[in-house]
Amino acid sequence: MKHQDIWILAEQRHGHIMPISYELITRGLALAAGRDCRLNAMIFGHSLDTAAPEALIRCGVDRVVAVEAPELEHFTVEPYAAAMLQLIDEYRPEIILAGATSTGRTLMPYVAMSAHAGLTADCTVLEIEPGSGLLLQTRPAIGGNIMATIKCPECRPQMATVRPRSTRPAPDTPGRTGEIVRRRLTGGQLSSRIVRTGFIPDREELGLQDADKIVVVGRGIKKAENIRLARELAGALGAALGASREVIDRGWLSYPHQIGLSGKTVTPKLYIGVGVSGAIQHLAGMQTAETIVAINTDPEAQIFKVADFGIVGNLFDIVPQLTAMIKEGKQPW
Amino acid sequence: MRIIIPIKQVPETRSVKMDETTGTVIRQGVESIVNPLDLYAIETALRLKEQYGGETVAVTMGPPQAETALREALSMGVDQAVLVSDRAYAGSDTWATAYILAAAISKLGGFDLIVCGERATDGDTGQVGPELAAALNIPVASYVNRITNITGSWCVADRRLEDGEEQLQITLPAILTVVKEIGVPRLPTLDGKIRARRTAIPIYSQKELQLPENRIGLNGSPTRVVKIFRPAVARQCQLEFGGDDRQNEQAVAKLFAFLQGREVV
Ligand SMILES: Cc1cc2nc3c(=O)[nH]c(=O)nc-3n(C[C@H](O)[C@H](O)[C@H](O)COP(=O)(O)OP(=O)(O)OC[C@H]3O[C@@H](n4cnc5c(N)ncnc54)[C@H](O)[C@@H]3O)c2cc1C
Ligand SMILES: Nc1ncnc2c1ncn2[C@@H]1O[C@H](COP(=O)(O)O)[C@@H](O)[C@H]1O
């Protein structure tokens, strides 16, 4: 049987589809059009109700294969890998895409190794090469200093992970139909040498990746106490608070706030960077924002190269004034 | 307890320069360092050894000069080091790298734990750890930020997810890939440096490992780099200058008007 079709790994938590899955559909649909083939989704879980696969189908998936077992309720690498390898064996996908999430980044290499498949991490651009029909995978490398395009001429499936929030989620088309296949795998196939014994959710404000607007502080803020200024601006805007790595490394904010290559990728409507220089590794996580604003004392700062609007000025003067103006602007006169 | 630490030598990425005309990376004159994230793996292994006893072994696959990275690990307190090096291994992607490392680690004899860095700062894939686990057919826990206990054949550890921390019980032998929160890496000591200079570092080449040609180097690598280019960053930036109170006020007013225009305030 020859390898065919594009597949995505749809992630779920507690039966709810994770946003990355809809972003993967956007990617998958573009590739399926280029290959003139079907878009399939695999989803692993326990007692999934029909809402989950149906939602995937309404957003553009032609066939959903839902594999269910108690062992698949939460991600652990061995049962998930066994399930994915089983589907690779049965359906022989040409391409599999997963999110570059804690799950995707662990599962995909484990599976790729076993399947002797090529895998490219953290792709930002995926396209079909005209003629050969191969998947061209473009990703940042060497700390974001270069972009590399990678392909996988012989081994199948061609596997790639995609950074969350690097594309828009596929819209829902009410009434769209497709095929749902439910599979059960038995315990023996899914044994795990890792047991998940608990989970403690983060307590922080956050919601960075879902935020429409983000205020980001860099080292220019000088000390932890000053972050209050950025927090007030964020409050006035209804924005979430993010930070550069310099701020995280100094312990002024916790790691989940970090934006960039080794932090989160965000695609908000509005990004405001205060005292952020715009190192390439930082840009890797925010360049896709719709509107970028920067406030920095240094007119040569890299951040101005990617910004739509910049103020060369002292953040300690500018930020409180901006906060005040936004608050006033909201008042009804 | 025997702990293996796969580490990688990488170029100092902060100092990497681009050739603007050709769009390629200038590696010449760029210093090589131990992958900064692997220092956390080394630190983890050393702490476990201090607490539970045993032996730590650093392994790297790379060109002969990658020996320097191993000497640095030794000077931090690692007991032994092995260099995996052969011309036939050049050009390996992460699949082939994991395949070769798995063979080298098997040759080293038994182990209880392998601790990897979260990712290497040059390739930035973070794939080798999980791939190595699959190649050795052992479980892997990635993004580990705390190890609470190791009892007999179990390891209890926390793993960092997007929205919280997960507690895991992991059967040994296993691979952990660790993140920065695990603990600040120590510096090499003078004693360590002296010992590092005296420690013999065996080299595993094709002669020792005898791996099939179609699994190593470029031949064994499923992926091919077809193009390298410089990321394009260009937007038209409206730049306003602050300064004294009046200038600041005007700049802020213009920014506010701009934000209104974009319908974000
Ligand atoms: C492998 C690797 C991965 C990395 N990953 C990330 C990542 O995920 N995210 C990330 O952010 N970084 C990352 N980095 C680090 C990155 O290279 C930069 O060091 C970092 O982004 C710089 O943070 P910064 O802009 O806050 O600090 P700096 O570069 O120090 O910039 C501070 C800025 O504040 C300005 N400033 C100072 N005072 C004021 C004032 N009063 N008013 C206004 N402006 C002021 C200065 O002009 C300067 O431009 C990574 C690096 C490597 C090697
Ligand atoms: N050539 C290598 N030799 C030894 N260990 C490596 C090598 N490449 C990667 N590793 C290990 O795998 C981790 C992830 O690397 P990478 O997948 O290249 O980002 C690193 O932090 C190292 O622990």
XYZ file of C-alpha atoms and ligand atoms in Angstrom:
674
model
C 0.000 0.000 0.000
C 1.401 3.364 -0.869
C 1.689 6.245 1.542
C -1.062 8.761 1.167
C -2.967 11.593 2.789
C -2.107 14.327 5.247
C -2.673 13.600 8.923
C -2.657 15.804 11.974
C -2.438 14.882 15.625
C -5.372 16.577 17.353
C -4.617 17.105 21.042
C -7.293 16.965 23.702
C -7.392 17.656 27.425
C -10.311 16.342 29.418
C -12.083 15.669 26.140
C -11.716 19.259 24.906
C -9.827 19.825 21.686
C -6.757 22.012 22.215
C -6.503 25.161 20.063
C -3.335 23.899 18.327
C -5.468 21.239 16.623
C -7.421 23.879 14.687
C -4.185 25.592 13.698
C -2.918 22.258 12.387
C -6.104 21.945 10.327
C -5.251 25.275 8.650
C -1.814 23.910 7.802
C -3.144 20.521 6.808
C -5.816 21.921 4.491
C -3.242 23.946 2.562
C -1.044 20.865 2.142
C -3.970 18.599 1.251
C -4.912 21.063 -1.500
C -1.323 20.942 -2.787
C -1.296 17.140 -2.753
C -4.895 16.779 -3.866
C -5.585 14.361 -1.021
C -7.639 14.005 2.130
C -7.014 15.566 5.521
C -7.209 13.120 8.424
C -6.915 13.673 12.138
C -5.896 11.205 14.800
C -7.028 11.874 18.316
C -6.131 9.834 21.392
C -8.111 9.845 24.602
C -10.493 8.051 26.897
C -14.307 8.095 26.488
C -14.265 10.937 23.991
C -17.753 12.138 23.216
C -18.744 12.820 19.629
C -18.440 16.583 19.996
C -14.645 16.438 19.693
C -14.349 14.613 16.353
C -17.344 16.502 14.981
C -15.713 19.826 15.754
C -12.598 18.734 13.857
C -14.695 17.744 10.870
C -16.619 21.016 10.813
C -13.281 22.817 10.670
C -12.060 20.908 7.617
C -10.975 17.364 8.503
C -12.301 14.652 6.173
C -11.776 11.704 8.482
C -11.128 11.484 12.206
C -9.687 8.338 13.719
C -10.319 8.417 17.455
C -8.332 5.891 19.446
C -9.681 5.330 22.918
C -8.395 3.576 26.002
C -7.981 4.467 29.678
C -4.213 4.540 29.084
C -4.699 7.332 26.555
C -6.584 9.729 28.809
C -3.454 11.777 29.483
C -0.264 11.889 27.495
C 2.448 9.450 28.427
C 4.917 8.651 25.737
C 4.671 4.889 25.337
C 0.902 4.380 24.940
C 0.637 7.426 22.674
C 3.551 6.224 20.555
C 2.029 2.744 20.325
C -1.264 4.230 19.149
C 0.387 6.471 16.564
C 2.600 3.664 15.271
C -0.476 1.456 14.949
C -2.197 4.076 12.800
C 0.935 4.623 10.726
C 0.983 0.914 10.085
C -2.693 0.731 9.167
C -3.184 3.935 7.202
C 0.330 4.701 5.946
C 0.151 8.500 6.106
C 2.345 10.480 3.752
C 2.638 13.411 6.164
C 1.930 13.782 9.893
C 1.793 17.185 11.576
C 1.665 17.763 15.311
C 1.938 20.822 17.515
C 5.337 21.779 18.893
C 3.808 21.376 22.345
C 5.124 19.454 25.322
C 3.197 16.472 23.940
C 4.095 16.837 20.251
C 7.734 17.551 20.943
C 8.025 14.344 22.958
C 5.776 11.995 21.032
C 6.867 12.836 17.484
C 10.600 12.115 17.943
C 9.812 8.913 19.827
C 7.599 7.746 16.963
C 9.895 9.025 14.199
C 12.761 7.022 15.641
C 10.720 3.822 15.722
C 9.271 4.384 12.252
C 12.610 5.517 10.751
C 10.848 8.657 9.622
C 12.256 12.125 9.104
C 11.109 14.749 11.575
C 11.501 18.512 11.523
C 10.837 20.494 14.693
C 9.203 23.875 15.122
C 8.330 24.525 11.490
C 7.076 27.985 10.649
C 6.385 27.387 6.950
C 5.110 24.164 5.380
C 4.534 23.793 1.666
C 4.445 21.162 -1.035
C 7.353 21.238 -3.471
C 5.987 21.542 -6.984
C 6.892 18.514 -9.094
C 8.233 16.181 -6.434
C 5.232 16.613 -4.160
C 7.563 16.513 -1.151
C 6.884 18.406 2.045
C 9.143 21.457 2.370
C 9.627 22.313 6.008
C 11.068 25.671 6.975
C 12.251 26.388 10.490
C 14.486 28.773 12.386
C 17.900 27.411 13.434
C 21.047 28.643 15.148
C 19.145 30.725 17.628
C 16.863 32.115 14.933
C 19.784 33.596 13.009
C 18.948 31.573 9.945
C 15.998 29.795 8.399
C 16.543 26.299 7.040
C 14.304 24.485 4.588
C 14.329 20.745 5.076
C 12.840 17.868 3.187
C 12.682 14.173 3.543
C 13.197 12.527 0.144
C 12.666 8.841 0.947
C 11.493 7.944 4.429
C 7.771 7.987 5.169
C 5.849 9.411 6.830
C 7.250 12.939 6.572
C 6.764 14.315 10.062
C 6.819 17.876 11.351
C 5.920 19.820 14.464
C 4.469 23.302 14.138
C 4.788 26.084 16.681
C 1.522 26.882 18.452
C 0.017 30.215 17.430
C 2.094 30.442 14.274
C -1.049 30.345 12.149
C -4.763 31.094 12.477
C -7.151 28.357 13.592
C -9.390 26.956 10.845
C -12.906 28.402 11.012
C -15.922 26.277 11.817
C -18.254 25.503 8.885
C -21.582 24.400 10.370
C -23.008 21.390 8.585
C -19.708 20.159 7.162
C -19.598 16.349 7.278
C -16.929 13.685 7.324
C -16.091 10.230 8.531
C -15.482 9.267 12.163
C -13.685 6.006 12.902
C -13.571 4.841 16.506
C -10.775 2.493 17.449
C -10.111 0.688 20.686
C -6.704 -0.612 21.528
C -6.272 -3.086 24.335
C -4.218 -2.657 27.461
C -1.432 -4.978 26.361
C -0.562 -2.776 23.374
C -0.562 0.325 25.531
C 1.544 -0.565 28.545
C 3.488 2.316 30.040
C 6.556 2.462 32.210
C 5.584 5.988 33.242
C 2.615 6.655 35.512
C 1.138 10.104 35.761
C 0.298 10.576 39.426
C -0.841 14.181 39.508
C -1.086 17.573 37.911
C -0.832 21.024 39.459
C -2.098 23.814 37.206
C -0.281 27.157 37.147
C -1.853 29.750 39.348
C -0.764 32.749 37.361
C -2.826 35.401 35.584
C -1.323 34.563 32.198
C -3.323 33.156 29.306
C -0.544 34.655 27.176
C -1.140 32.561 24.111
C -4.835 33.268 24.059
C -4.482 36.992 24.696
C -5.486 39.518 22.041
C -3.081 42.070 23.429
C 0.215 41.603 25.180
C 2.485 44.031 26.996
C 6.023 42.688 27.145
C 8.750 43.900 29.472
C 12.449 43.672 28.768
C 15.562 44.328 30.761
C 15.023 48.076 30.273
C 12.522 47.888 33.139
C 15.600 47.682 35.421
C 14.112 45.874 38.417
C 11.257 43.650 39.487
C 9.348 46.389 41.318
C 9.143 48.474 38.144
C 7.152 45.787 36.380
C 4.191 47.404 38.110
C 4.303 50.067 35.357
C 3.868 47.465 32.633
C 1.203 45.690 34.640
C -0.783 48.929 34.878
C -0.506 49.490 31.146
C -1.613 45.902 30.557
C -4.513 46.436 32.961
C -5.680 49.557 31.111
C -5.489 47.753 27.769
C -6.965 44.462 28.956
C -3.705 42.847 27.922
C -1.661 39.932 29.248
C 1.872 40.409 30.534
C 4.871 38.797 28.869
C 8.629 39.188 29.161
C 11.951 38.738 27.425
C 14.348 36.079 28.594
C 16.567 38.634 30.356
C 13.653 39.380 32.674
C 12.960 35.708 33.303
C 16.619 34.867 33.890
C 16.762 37.565 36.557
C 13.756 36.030 38.281
C 11.600 39.165 37.869
C 8.808 37.089 36.308
C 8.297 33.340 36.041
C 9.200 31.259 33.003
C 5.653 30.862 31.632
C 5.814 34.605 30.801
C 8.755 34.164 28.453
C 8.204 35.001 24.813
C 10.592 33.872 22.125
C 12.501 30.985 20.737
C 12.841 29.193 24.056
C 9.567 30.549 25.405
C 6.130 30.975 23.897
C 5.183 32.010 20.393
C 2.378 34.536 20.372
C 0.288 36.018 17.598
C -1.762 38.740 19.298
C -3.539 41.644 17.634
C -1.302 44.010 19.582
C 2.195 43.553 21.014
C 3.742 46.390 23.005
C 7.393 45.904 23.943
C 8.803 48.154 26.640
C 12.550 48.109 27.178
C 12.904 45.104 24.883
C 15.839 45.206 22.467
C 14.391 42.767 19.941
C 17.061 40.064 19.841
C 16.428 37.592 17.040
C 15.500 34.906 19.565
C 12.831 37.178 20.997
C 11.544 38.137 17.550
C 11.110 34.441 16.769
C 8.259 34.400 19.270
C 6.348 37.571 18.386
C 7.027 38.638 14.810
C 3.675 37.355 13.665
C 1.761 39.801 15.874
C -0.638 41.912 13.839
C 0.499 45.240 15.255
C 3.852 45.720 16.964
C 4.653 48.752 19.111
C 7.997 49.358 20.787
C 9.215 51.817 23.394
C 12.981 51.959 23.742
C 15.631 54.597 24.482
C 17.914 53.273 21.764
C 16.914 54.399 18.244
C 19.053 51.576 16.824
C 17.238 48.840 18.785
C 16.392 45.855 16.565
C 12.809 45.861 17.761
C 12.109 48.990 15.695
C 12.931 46.995 12.559
C 9.887 44.814 13.088
C 7.656 47.424 14.716
C 4.746 49.309 13.155
C 5.054 52.144 15.629
C 7.994 53.072 17.823
C 8.742 55.662 20.434
C 12.383 56.410 21.074
C 12.108 57.437 24.672
C 12.366 56.609 28.326
C 9.827 53.982 29.289
C 9.568 55.424 32.795
C 8.089 58.608 31.265
C 6.235 57.132 28.312
C 4.496 54.130 29.855
C 2.663 55.950 32.698
C 1.512 58.648 30.256
C 0.248 56.064 27.806
C -1.545 54.205 30.592
C -3.213 57.421 31.716
C -4.270 58.306 28.187
C -5.777 54.885 27.556
C -7.718 55.076 30.814
C -8.998 58.556 29.938
C -9.773 57.548 26.375
C -12.100 54.938 27.738
C -14.165 57.509 29.575
C -17.382 58.468 27.822
C -17.005 62.117 26.911
C 23.449 4.386 40.265
C 24.985 4.939 36.835
C 23.969 8.106 35.027
C 24.829 8.885 31.409
C 24.843 12.492 30.213
C 24.798 13.025 26.439
C 26.154 16.509 25.795
C 26.746 18.452 22.622
C 29.364 20.959 21.599
C 27.771 23.949 19.881
C 28.871 27.304 18.477
C 28.360 30.241 20.841
C 25.127 31.363 19.139
C 25.083 34.824 20.605
C 28.254 35.568 18.682
C 27.170 33.943 15.424
C 27.382 36.440 12.583
C 25.691 36.313 9.238
C 27.308 36.938 5.905
C 24.791 39.475 4.634
C 25.560 38.896 0.960
C 25.437 35.113 0.896
C 22.993 34.706 3.776
C 25.154 32.019 5.368
C 26.443 31.658 8.894
C 30.041 32.620 9.511
C 31.366 29.919 11.804
C 34.942 31.026 11.495
C 36.271 32.440 14.722
C 33.120 31.478 16.581
C 33.904 29.887 19.904
C 32.658 26.354 20.659
C 31.007 25.757 24.002
C 29.123 23.025 25.803
C 25.463 23.442 24.835
C 24.353 25.779 27.664
C 21.224 23.703 28.306
C 23.349 20.566 28.754
C 25.010 22.170 31.785
C 21.685 21.644 33.557
C 21.781 17.961 32.625
C 25.303 17.705 34.027
C 24.235 19.503 37.208
C 21.266 17.150 37.609
C 23.476 14.084 37.257
C 26.036 15.423 39.721
C 23.380 16.207 42.333
C 21.844 12.753 41.981
C 25.248 11.184 42.394
C 25.910 13.260 45.518
C 22.596 12.180 46.963
C 22.404 8.552 45.906
C 25.981 7.619 45.052
C 27.150 6.035 41.828
C 28.906 7.135 38.701
C 28.381 9.768 36.003
C 29.498 9.418 32.393
C 29.384 12.180 29.772
C 29.081 11.160 26.123
C 29.318 13.330 23.078
C 29.151 12.604 19.401
C 31.085 15.052 17.311
C 34.383 15.889 15.646
C 37.653 15.207 17.544
C 37.675 18.725 19.007
C 34.390 17.978 20.815
C 36.713 16.427 23.384
C 36.978 19.932 24.870
C 33.297 19.761 25.829
C 33.912 16.461 27.622
C 36.878 17.932 29.511
C 34.628 20.720 30.706
C 32.083 18.185 31.966
C 34.894 16.330 33.755
C 36.097 19.555 35.364
C 32.601 20.120 36.741
C 32.845 16.749 38.495
C 31.661 14.132 35.987
C 33.561 10.854 36.518
C 34.133 9.597 33.001
C 33.748 10.669 29.412
C 33.490 9.026 26.014
C 33.892 10.660 22.630
C 31.923 9.138 19.768
C 33.655 10.240 16.611
C 34.130 9.027 13.075
C 34.113 10.646 9.669
C 31.292 8.301 8.763
C 29.112 9.961 11.423
C 29.431 13.447 9.924
C 26.227 14.885 8.477
C 23.979 12.890 10.815
C 20.565 14.419 11.478
C 18.844 13.850 14.817
C 17.650 10.375 13.790
C 21.147 9.157 12.918
C 22.642 10.972 15.928
C 20.253 9.200 18.283
C 20.945 5.895 16.544
C 24.700 6.264 16.957
C 24.455 7.521 20.546
C 22.200 4.591 21.418
C 24.819 2.164 20.108
C 27.603 3.936 22.001
C 25.605 3.984 25.232
C 24.773 0.294 24.891
C 28.458 -0.421 24.510
C 29.138 1.491 27.728
C 27.283 -1.193 29.647
C 24.357 -0.805 32.001
C 22.899 2.451 33.238
C 19.994 3.584 35.393
C 19.348 7.014 34.019
C 20.193 9.166 31.019
C 19.889 12.910 31.482
C 19.739 15.108 28.365
C 19.482 18.845 27.915
C 16.155 20.257 26.807
C 17.613 21.058 23.410
C 20.839 22.044 21.730
C 21.132 25.750 20.968
C 22.428 25.209 17.417
C 19.945 22.761 15.935
C 17.305 23.732 18.483
C 15.272 20.598 17.902
C 15.067 18.932 21.308
C 14.538 15.672 19.443
C 17.612 13.672 20.332
C 16.496 12.865 23.909
C 13.137 11.275 22.989
C 14.682 9.651 19.912
C 17.417 8.114 22.021
C 14.754 6.740 24.353
C 12.940 5.086 21.452
C 16.210 3.695 20.088
C 17.039 2.172 23.478
C 13.425 1.152 24.039
C 13.129 2.925 27.371
C 10.631 5.563 28.555
C 11.335 9.287 28.399
C 10.067 12.187 30.471
C 10.760 15.535 28.825
C 10.839 19.042 30.351
C 11.578 17.670 33.824
C 11.977 20.522 36.320
C 12.256 18.634 39.601
C 13.360 15.185 40.720
C 11.845 14.418 44.086
C 12.973 10.903 44.737
C 14.692 7.876 43.318
C 13.821 4.630 45.028
C 15.167 1.364 43.727
C 13.785 1.082 40.246
C 11.579 4.212 40.280
C 12.198 7.861 39.767
C 9.614 10.409 40.888
C 9.805 13.648 38.957
C 7.813 16.712 37.892
C 7.455 17.742 34.303
C 6.669 21.253 33.068
C 3.697 21.549 30.729
C 2.201 24.615 29.053
C -0.288 25.161 31.860
C 1.125 23.457 34.901
C 3.279 20.713 36.319
C 2.707 17.011 35.982
C 3.925 14.447 38.537
C 5.344 11.258 37.121
C 6.569 7.925 38.407
C 9.109 6.637 35.966
C 10.458 3.103 35.778
C 14.232 3.001 35.410
C 16.190 2.818 33.227
C 14.766 5.937 31.612
C 15.696 9.206 29.953
C 14.933 12.580 31.432
C 15.339 15.804 29.505
C 15.680 18.642 31.976
C 14.819 22.350 31.894
C 16.579 25.245 33.581
C 14.424 25.245 36.708
C 16.133 22.002 37.739
C 19.035 23.896 39.341
C 21.873 26.309 38.623
C 24.885 24.555 37.074
C 28.061 24.652 39.131
C 31.327 26.046 37.831
C 34.364 23.890 37.127
C 36.724 23.659 40.099
C 40.510 23.808 40.056
C 40.695 20.216 41.286
C 38.218 19.256 38.641
C 40.301 20.910 35.956
C 43.377 19.032 37.026
C 41.504 15.748 37.100
C 39.911 16.529 33.742
C 43.323 16.963 32.181
C 44.459 13.585 33.518
C 41.396 11.567 32.635
C 41.729 9.429 29.532
C 38.837 9.817 27.126
C 38.184 6.719 25.027
C 37.033 7.252 21.467
C 34.329 5.108 19.947
C 34.585 5.072 16.179
C 33.136 2.834 13.474
C 35.839 0.319 14.345
C 34.270 -0.148 17.773
C 30.598 0.373 16.916
C 30.406 -1.169 13.420
C 27.090 0.386 12.531
C 25.335 -0.218 9.210
C 26.147 2.452 6.603
C 22.497 3.106 5.833
C 21.810 4.187 9.406
C 24.648 6.668 9.991
C 25.866 9.988 8.635
C 24.120 11.601 5.704
C 23.096 8.204 4.277
C 21.286 7.225 7.427
C 19.575 10.587 7.875
C 15.948 10.771 6.737
C 16.080 14.576 6.471
C 17.998 16.822 4.069
C 18.615 20.539 4.384
C 17.782 21.961 0.967
C 18.149 25.670 1.583
C 19.414 28.092 4.196
C 18.447 31.723 4.190
C 18.214 34.777 6.350
C 14.851 35.449 7.958
C 13.151 38.465 6.457
C 12.085 41.069 8.962
C 10.635 44.234 7.545
C 7.781 46.474 8.538
C 7.385 50.175 7.986
C 7.927 51.659 11.392
C 6.494 55.055 12.259
C 9.145 56.327 14.652
C 8.448 59.150 17.121
C 10.972 60.697 19.456
C 10.331 61.451 23.092
C 12.651 63.614 25.164
C 11.355 66.482 27.293
C 7.826 66.520 28.706
C 6.300 68.149 25.642
C 7.962 65.736 23.224
C 6.915 62.783 25.336
C 3.354 63.999 25.452
C 3.224 64.453 21.687
C 4.766 61.037 21.015
C 2.279 59.357 23.355
C -0.636 61.222 21.769
C 0.473 60.045 18.317
C 0.809 56.495 19.581
C -2.650 56.677 21.074
C -4.102 57.921 17.789
C -2.268 55.127 15.971
C -3.723 52.526 18.349
C -7.190 53.971 17.824
C -6.653 53.736 14.083
C -5.840 50.062 14.472
C -8.899 49.637 16.673
C -6.993 48.200 19.620
C -7.915 50.892 22.153
C 19.353 29.782 22.288
C 18.806 31.080 22.797
C 17.461 31.166 23.031
C 16.909 32.368 23.476
N 15.573 32.433 23.668
C 15.012 33.607 24.010
C 13.604 33.720 24.178
O 12.846 32.760 24.060
N 13.092 34.937 24.480
C 13.866 36.037 24.655
O 13.321 37.124 24.916
N 15.199 35.948 24.544
C 15.793 34.761 24.237
N 17.146 34.693 24.153
C 17.955 35.842 24.617
C 18.080 36.949 23.608
O 19.220 36.701 22.823
C 18.262 38.305 24.306
O 19.342 38.215 25.210
C 17.035 38.805 25.064
O 15.868 38.697 24.278
C 17.222 40.247 25.421
O 16.230 40.668 26.312
P 15.921 42.194 26.498
O 15.507 42.779 25.202
O 14.968 42.320 27.625
O 17.294 42.787 27.051
P 18.381 43.693 26.369
O 18.847 43.125 25.095
O 19.375 44.005 27.414
O 17.572 45.007 26.005
C 17.105 45.937 26.930
C 16.585 47.119 26.126
O 15.996 48.072 26.992
C 16.284 49.360 26.519
N 16.167 50.294 27.636
C 16.986 50.432 28.707
N 16.515 51.378 29.528
C 15.372 51.850 28.999
C 14.431 52.852 29.385
N 14.564 53.536 30.526
N 13.389 53.067 28.597
C 13.213 52.368 27.436
N 14.080 51.416 27.023
C 15.135 51.162 27.800
C 17.674 49.248 25.946
O 17.922 50.239 24.976
C 17.675 47.839 25.345
O 17.323 47.877 23.970
C 17.731 33.507 23.704
C 19.095 33.403 23.487
C 19.649 32.212 23.036
C 21.124 32.138 22.787
N 25.906 15.034 19.101
C 25.426 14.830 20.327
N 26.158 14.147 21.242
C 25.665 13.932 22.488
N 24.471 14.367 22.904
C 23.700 15.044 22.039
C 24.125 15.303 20.708
N 23.157 15.999 20.088
C 22.170 16.163 20.984
N 22.478 15.594 22.171
C 21.650 15.561 23.406
O 20.297 15.741 23.049
C 19.764 16.960 23.568
C 18.832 17.597 22.560
O 19.530 17.989 21.397
P 18.836 18.439 20.047
O 17.819 17.401 19.716
O 19.953 18.502 19.042
O 18.216 19.788 20.305
C 20.991 17.783 23.925
O 20.693 18.709 24.954
C 21.976 16.702 24.356
O 21.708 16.276 25.679
